[in-house]
């Protein structure tokens, strides 16, 4: 059974702090790693899709890195703002997996206090 | 563009009742998905349709059926609802079933009494 682990489960930071969290996934037959942002009472929104080892993606104050050989990805938020409060999900898919079968982690819930 | 739409937004059923959750997308995507989200469990795939005319089971298909009515629409049916099916249901779509971003609908909150 393929498993995606995210840590920490939850995180409380002050406005202006920079923070990061981890997504771990099976490294064999890797195909793609997705990051989503999920605000309470809304639906998940895509942040990044990464496919190559060493990929780095950036959107504003949020960036992500990918290490497919060791099976992890980091999401960084620089200078956190209250509007960054959300659950951040990663999802993984591999070669040989069922088509369309994104395997989601349980998420890291970020709370940013003003 | 409305993106992915789902109806209804909320529903309460009694055990044994049936219902169909509707999903439609206007992005000309090939692939569509149904997930359920339960506290502490994350998103779990129920069924998906990689392309029009095909459907496949996901991680938790028991108690559900699906129909890919056409390229735009993908419905999820509960034939005999059980309290264990109380959940928030999300429909999603993507252009490509493996690499591309999935776009999610607003969700349907279902309670089975």
CSV table of N, CA and C in Angstrom, one decimal, chain B residues 7-92:
chain,number,residue,atom,x,y,z
B,7,UNK,N,-23.8,19.4,-7.4
B,7,UNK,CA,-25.1,19.5,-6.8
B,7,UNK,C,-25.5,18.2,-6.1
B,8,UNK,N,-26.2,18.2,-5.0
B,8,UNK,CA,-26.5,19.4,-4.2
B,8,UNK,C,-25.3,19.8,-3.3
B,9,UNK,N,-25.4,20.9,-2.6
B,9,UNK,CA,-24.3,21.3,-1.7
B,9,UNK,C,-24.5,20.6,-0.3
B,10,UNK,N,-25.7,20.4,0.1
B,10,UNK,CA,-26.0,19.7,1.3
B,10,UNK,C,-27.1,18.7,1.1
B,11,UNK,N,-27.0,17.6,1.8
B,11,UNK,CA,-28.1,16.6,1.8
B,11,UNK,C,-28.1,15.8,3.0
B,12,UNK,N,-29.3,15.5,3.5
B,12,UNK,CA,-29.5,14.6,4.6
B,12,UNK,C,-30.4,13.4,4.2
B,13,UNK,N,-29.9,12.2,4.4
B,13,UNK,CA,-30.6,11.0,4.0
B,13,UNK,C,-30.9,10.2,5.2
B,14,UNK,N,-31.9,9.3,5.1
B,14,UNK,CA,-32.1,8.3,6.1
B,14,UNK,C,-31.4,7.0,5.6
B,15,UNK,N,-31.0,6.2,6.5
B,15,UNK,CA,-30.4,4.9,6.2
B,15,UNK,C,-31.3,4.1,5.2
B,16,UNK,N,-30.6,3.6,4.1
B,16,UNK,CA,-31.4,2.9,3.1
B,16,UNK,C,-31.9,3.7,1.9
B,17,UNK,N,-31.9,5.0,2.1
B,17,UNK,CA,-32.4,5.8,0.9
B,17,UNK,C,-31.3,5.9,-0.1
B,18,UNK,N,-31.7,6.2,-1.3
B,18,UNK,CA,-30.7,6.4,-2.4
B,18,UNK,C,-30.6,7.8,-2.9
B,19,UNK,N,-29.5,8.1,-3.5
B,19,UNK,CA,-29.4,9.5,-4.1
B,19,UNK,C,-28.2,9.5,-5.1
B,20,UNK,N,-28.3,10.5,-5.9
B,20,UNK,CA,-27.2,10.7,-6.9
B,20,UNK,C,-26.6,12.1,-6.7
B,21,UNK,N,-25.3,12.1,-6.6
B,21,UNK,CA,-24.6,13.4,-6.6
B,21,UNK,C,-24.1,13.7,-8.0
B,22,UNK,N,-24.4,14.9,-8.4
B,22,UNK,CA,-24.1,15.3,-9.8
B,22,UNK,C,-22.8,16.2,-9.8
B,23,UNK,N,-22.1,16.0,-10.9
B,23,UNK,CA,-20.8,16.8,-11.1
B,23,UNK,C,-20.7,17.1,-12.6
B,24,UNK,N,-20.4,18.4,-12.9
B,24,UNK,CA,-20.1,18.8,-14.2
B,24,UNK,C,-18.9,19.7,-14.3
B,25,UNK,N,-18.2,19.6,-15.4
B,25,UNK,CA,-17.1,20.5,-15.6
B,25,UNK,C,-17.1,21.1,-17.0
B,26,UNK,N,-16.7,22.3,-17.2
B,26,UNK,CA,-16.8,23.0,-18.5
B,26,UNK,C,-15.4,23.3,-19.0
B,27,UNK,N,-14.4,22.6,-18.6
B,27,UNK,CA,-13.0,22.8,-19.0
B,27,UNK,C,-12.5,21.9,-20.1
B,28,UNK,N,-13.4,21.1,-20.6
B,28,UNK,CA,-13.1,20.1,-21.6
B,28,UNK,C,-12.1,19.1,-21.2
B,29,UNK,N,-12.1,18.8,-19.9
B,29,UNK,CA,-11.2,17.8,-19.3
B,29,UNK,C,-11.6,16.4,-19.6
B,30,UNK,N,-10.5,15.6,-19.8
B,30,UNK,CA,-10.8,14.2,-20.1
B,30,UNK,C,-11.2,13.3,-18.9
B,31,UNK,N,-10.5,13.7,-17.8
B,31,UNK,CA,-10.6,12.8,-16.6
B,31,UNK,C,-11.4,13.5,-15.5
B,32,UNK,N,-12.2,12.6,-14.8
B,32,UNK,CA,-13.0,13.1,-13.7
B,32,UNK,C,-12.9,12.1,-12.5
B,33,UNK,N,-13.1,12.6,-11.3
B,33,UNK,CA,-12.9,11.9,-10.1
B,33,UNK,C,-13.9,12.2,-9.0
B,34,UNK,N,-14.2,11.2,-8.2
B,34,UNK,CA,-15.0,11.4,-7.0
B,34,UNK,C,-14.1,11.0,-5.8
B,35,UNK,N,-14.1,11.9,-4.8
B,35,UNK,CA,-13.4,11.7,-3.5
B,35,UNK,C,-14.3,11.9,-2.4
B,36,UNK,N,-14.0,11.3,-1.2
B,36,UNK,CA,-14.6,11.6,0.0
B,36,UNK,C,-13.6,12.1,1.0
B,37,UNK,N,-14.0,13.0,1.9
B,37,UNK,CA,-13.1,13.5,2.8
B,37,UNK,C,-13.7,13.4,4.2
B,38,UNK,N,-13.0,12.6,5.1
B,38,UNK,CA,-13.4,12.4,6.4
B,38,UNK,C,-12.4,12.9,7.4
B,39,UNK,N,-12.8,13.4,8.6
B,39,UNK,CA,-11.8,13.9,9.5
B,39,UNK,C,-10.7,12.9,9.8
B,40,UNK,N,-9.5,13.4,9.8
B,40,UNK,CA,-8.3,12.5,10.1
B,40,UNK,C,-8.0,11.5,9.0
B,41,UNK,N,-8.7,11.5,7.9
B,41,UNK,CA,-8.5,10.5,6.8
B,41,UNK,C,-7.9,11.1,5.6
B,42,UNK,N,-8.0,12.4,5.4
B,42,UNK,CA,-7.6,13.0,4.1
B,42,UNK,C,-8.5,12.7,3.0
B,43,UNK,N,-8.2,13.0,1.8
B,43,UNK,CA,-9.0,12.7,0.6
B,43,UNK,C,-8.8,11.3,0.1
B,44,UNK,N,-9.9,10.6,-0.1
B,44,UNK,CA,-9.7,9.2,-0.6
B,44,UNK,C,-10.6,9.1,-1.8
B,45,UNK,N,-10.0,8.4,-2.8
B,45,UNK,CA,-10.6,8.3,-4.1
B,45,UNK,C,-11.6,7.2,-4.1
B,46,UNK,N,-12.8,7.5,-4.6
B,46,UNK,CA,-13.9,6.5,-4.6
B,46,UNK,C,-13.9,5.9,-6.0
B,47,UNK,N,-14.1,6.6,-7.0
B,47,UNK,CA,-14.1,6.2,-8.4
B,47,UNK,C,-13.5,7.3,-9.3
B,48,UNK,N,-13.0,6.9,-10.4
B,48,UNK,CA,-12.5,7.9,-11.4
B,48,UNK,C,-12.9,7.4,-12.8
B,49,UNK,N,-12.8,8.4,-13.7
B,49,UNK,CA,-13.0,8.1,-15.1
B,49,UNK,C,-11.9,8.8,-15.9
B,50,UNK,N,-11.0,8.0,-16.4
B,50,UNK,CA,-9.8,8.5,-17.0
B,50,UNK,C,-10.2,9.2,-18.4
B,51,UNK,N,-11.2,8.7,-19.0
B,51,UNK,CA,-11.7,9.3,-20.2
B,51,UNK,C,-13.2,9.0,-20.4
B,52,UNK,N,-13.8,9.7,-21.3
B,52,UNK,CA,-15.2,9.4,-21.5
B,52,UNK,C,-15.4,8.0,-21.9
B,53,UNK,N,-16.4,7.3,-21.3
B,53,UNK,CA,-16.7,5.9,-21.6
B,53,UNK,C,-16.0,4.9,-20.7
B,54,UNK,N,-15.1,5.4,-19.8
B,54,UNK,CA,-14.4,4.5,-18.9
B,54,UNK,C,-14.6,4.9,-17.5
B,55,UNK,N,-14.7,3.9,-16.6
B,55,UNK,CA,-14.7,4.2,-15.1
B,55,UNK,C,-13.9,3.1,-14.4
B,56,UNK,N,-13.3,3.5,-13.3
B,56,UNK,CA,-12.5,2.5,-12.5
B,56,UNK,C,-12.6,2.8,-11.1
B,57,UNK,N,-12.5,1.7,-10.3
B,57,UNK,CA,-12.6,1.9,-8.8
B,57,UNK,C,-11.3,2.6,-8.3
B,58,UNK,N,-11.6,3.3,-7.2
B,58,UNK,CA,-10.5,3.9,-6.5
B,58,UNK,C,-10.2,3.1,-5.2
B,59,UNK,N,-9.8,3.9,-4.2
B,59,UNK,CA,-9.5,3.2,-2.9
B,59,UNK,C,-10.7,2.7,-2.1
B,60,UNK,N,-11.8,3.4,-2.2
B,60,UNK,CA,-13.0,3.1,-1.3
B,60,UNK,C,-14.3,3.0,-2.1
B,61,UNK,N,-14.4,2.1,-3.1
B,61,UNK,CA,-15.6,2.1,-4.0
B,61,UNK,C,-16.9,1.5,-3.4
B,62,UNK,N,-16.7,0.7,-2.3
B,62,UNK,CA,-17.9,-0.1,-1.9
B,62,UNK,C,-19.0,0.8,-1.5
B,63,UNK,N,-20.2,0.4,-2.0
B,63,UNK,CA,-21.4,1.2,-1.6
B,63,UNK,C,-21.8,2.3,-2.6
B,64,UNK,N,-20.9,2.4,-3.6
B,64,UNK,CA,-21.1,3.5,-4.6
B,64,UNK,C,-21.1,3.0,-6.0
B,65,UNK,N,-21.8,3.7,-6.9
B,65,UNK,CA,-21.7,3.5,-8.4
B,65,UNK,C,-21.5,4.8,-9.1
B,66,UNK,N,-20.9,4.8,-10.2
B,66,UNK,CA,-20.7,6.0,-11.0
B,66,UNK,C,-21.2,5.8,-12.4
B,67,UNK,N,-21.4,7.0,-13.0
B,67,UNK,CA,-21.8,7.0,-14.5
B,67,UNK,C,-21.1,8.2,-15.1
B,68,UNK,N,-20.3,8.0,-16.1
B,68,UNK,CA,-19.7,9.1,-16.9
B,68,UNK,C,-20.7,9.3,-18.1
B,69,UNK,N,-21.6,10.2,-17.8
B,69,UNK,CA,-22.7,10.4,-18.8
B,69,UNK,C,-22.3,10.9,-20.1
B,70,UNK,N,-21.3,11.8,-20.1
B,70,UNK,CA,-20.7,12.4,-21.3
B,70,UNK,C,-19.3,13.0,-20.8
B,71,UNK,N,-18.7,13.7,-21.7
B,71,UNK,CA,-17.4,14.3,-21.3
B,71,UNK,C,-17.5,15.2,-20.1
B,72,UNK,N,-18.6,15.9,-20.1
B,72,UNK,CA,-18.8,17.0,-19.0
B,72,UNK,C,-19.2,16.5,-17.7
B,73,UNK,N,-20.0,15.4,-17.7
B,73,UNK,CA,-20.7,15.0,-16.4
B,73,UNK,C,-20.3,13.6,-15.9
B,74,UNK,N,-20.2,13.6,-14.6
B,74,UNK,CA,-19.8,12.4,-13.9
B,74,UNK,C,-20.6,12.3,-12.6
B,75,UNK,N,-21.5,11.3,-12.5
B,75,UNK,CA,-22.3,11.3,-11.3
B,75,UNK,C,-21.9,10.1,-10.4
B,76,UNK,N,-22.3,10.3,-9.1
B,76,UNK,CA,-22.0,9.3,-8.1
B,76,UNK,C,-23.3,8.9,-7.4
B,77,UNK,N,-23.6,7.6,-7.4
B,77,UNK,CA,-24.8,7.1,-6.8
B,77,UNK,C,-24.6,6.3,-5.6
B,78,UNK,N,-25.4,6.6,-4.6
B,78,UNK,CA,-25.5,5.8,-3.4
B,78,UNK,C,-26.8,5.0,-3.4
B,79,UNK,N,-26.7,3.7,-3.6
B,79,UNK,CA,-28.0,2.9,-3.8
B,79,UNK,C,-28.7,2.7,-2.5
B,80,UNK,N,-28.0,2.5,-1.4
B,80,UNK,CA,-28.7,2.3,-0.1
B,80,UNK,C,-27.7,2.9,0.9
B,81,UNK,N,-28.0,4.2,1.2
B,81,UNK,CA,-27.1,4.9,2.1
B,81,UNK,C,-27.0,4.3,3.5
B,82,UNK,N,-25.7,4.4,4.0
B,82,UNK,CA,-25.4,4.0,5.3
B,82,UNK,C,-24.8,5.1,6.1
B,83,UNK,N,-24.9,5.1,7.5
B,83,UNK,CA,-24.3,6.2,8.2
B,83,UNK,C,-22.8,6.3,8.0
B,84,UNK,N,-22.1,5.2,7.6
B,84,UNK,CA,-20.7,5.3,7.3
B,84,UNK,C,-20.4,6.1,6.1
B,85,UNK,N,-21.4,6.4,5.3
B,85,UNK,CA,-21.2,7.2,4.1
B,85,UNK,C,-21.4,8.7,4.4
B,86,UNK,N,-21.6,9.1,5.6
B,86,UNK,CA,-21.6,10.5,6.0
B,86,UNK,C,-20.2,11.0,5.8
B,87,UNK,N,-20.2,12.1,5.0
B,87,UNK,CA,-18.9,12.6,4.6
B,87,UNK,C,-19.0,13.8,3.7
B,88,UNK,N,-17.9,14.4,3.4
B,88,UNK,CA,-18.0,15.5,2.4
B,88,UNK,C,-17.4,14.9,1.1
B,89,UNK,N,-18.2,15.1,0.0
B,89,UNK,CA,-17.8,14.5,-1.3
B,89,UNK,C,-17.3,15.6,-2.3
B,90,UNK,N,-16.2,15.3,-2.8
B,90,UNK,CA,-15.6,16.3,-3.8
B,90,UNK,C,-15.5,15.6,-5.2
B,91,UNK,N,-15.9,16.3,-6.2
B,91,UNK,CA,-15.7,15.9,-7.6
B,91,UNK,C,-14.5,16.7,-8.1
B,92,UNK,N,-13.7,16.2,-8.9
B,92,UNK,CA,-12.5,16.9,-9.5
B,92,UNK,C,-12.4,16.5,-11.0
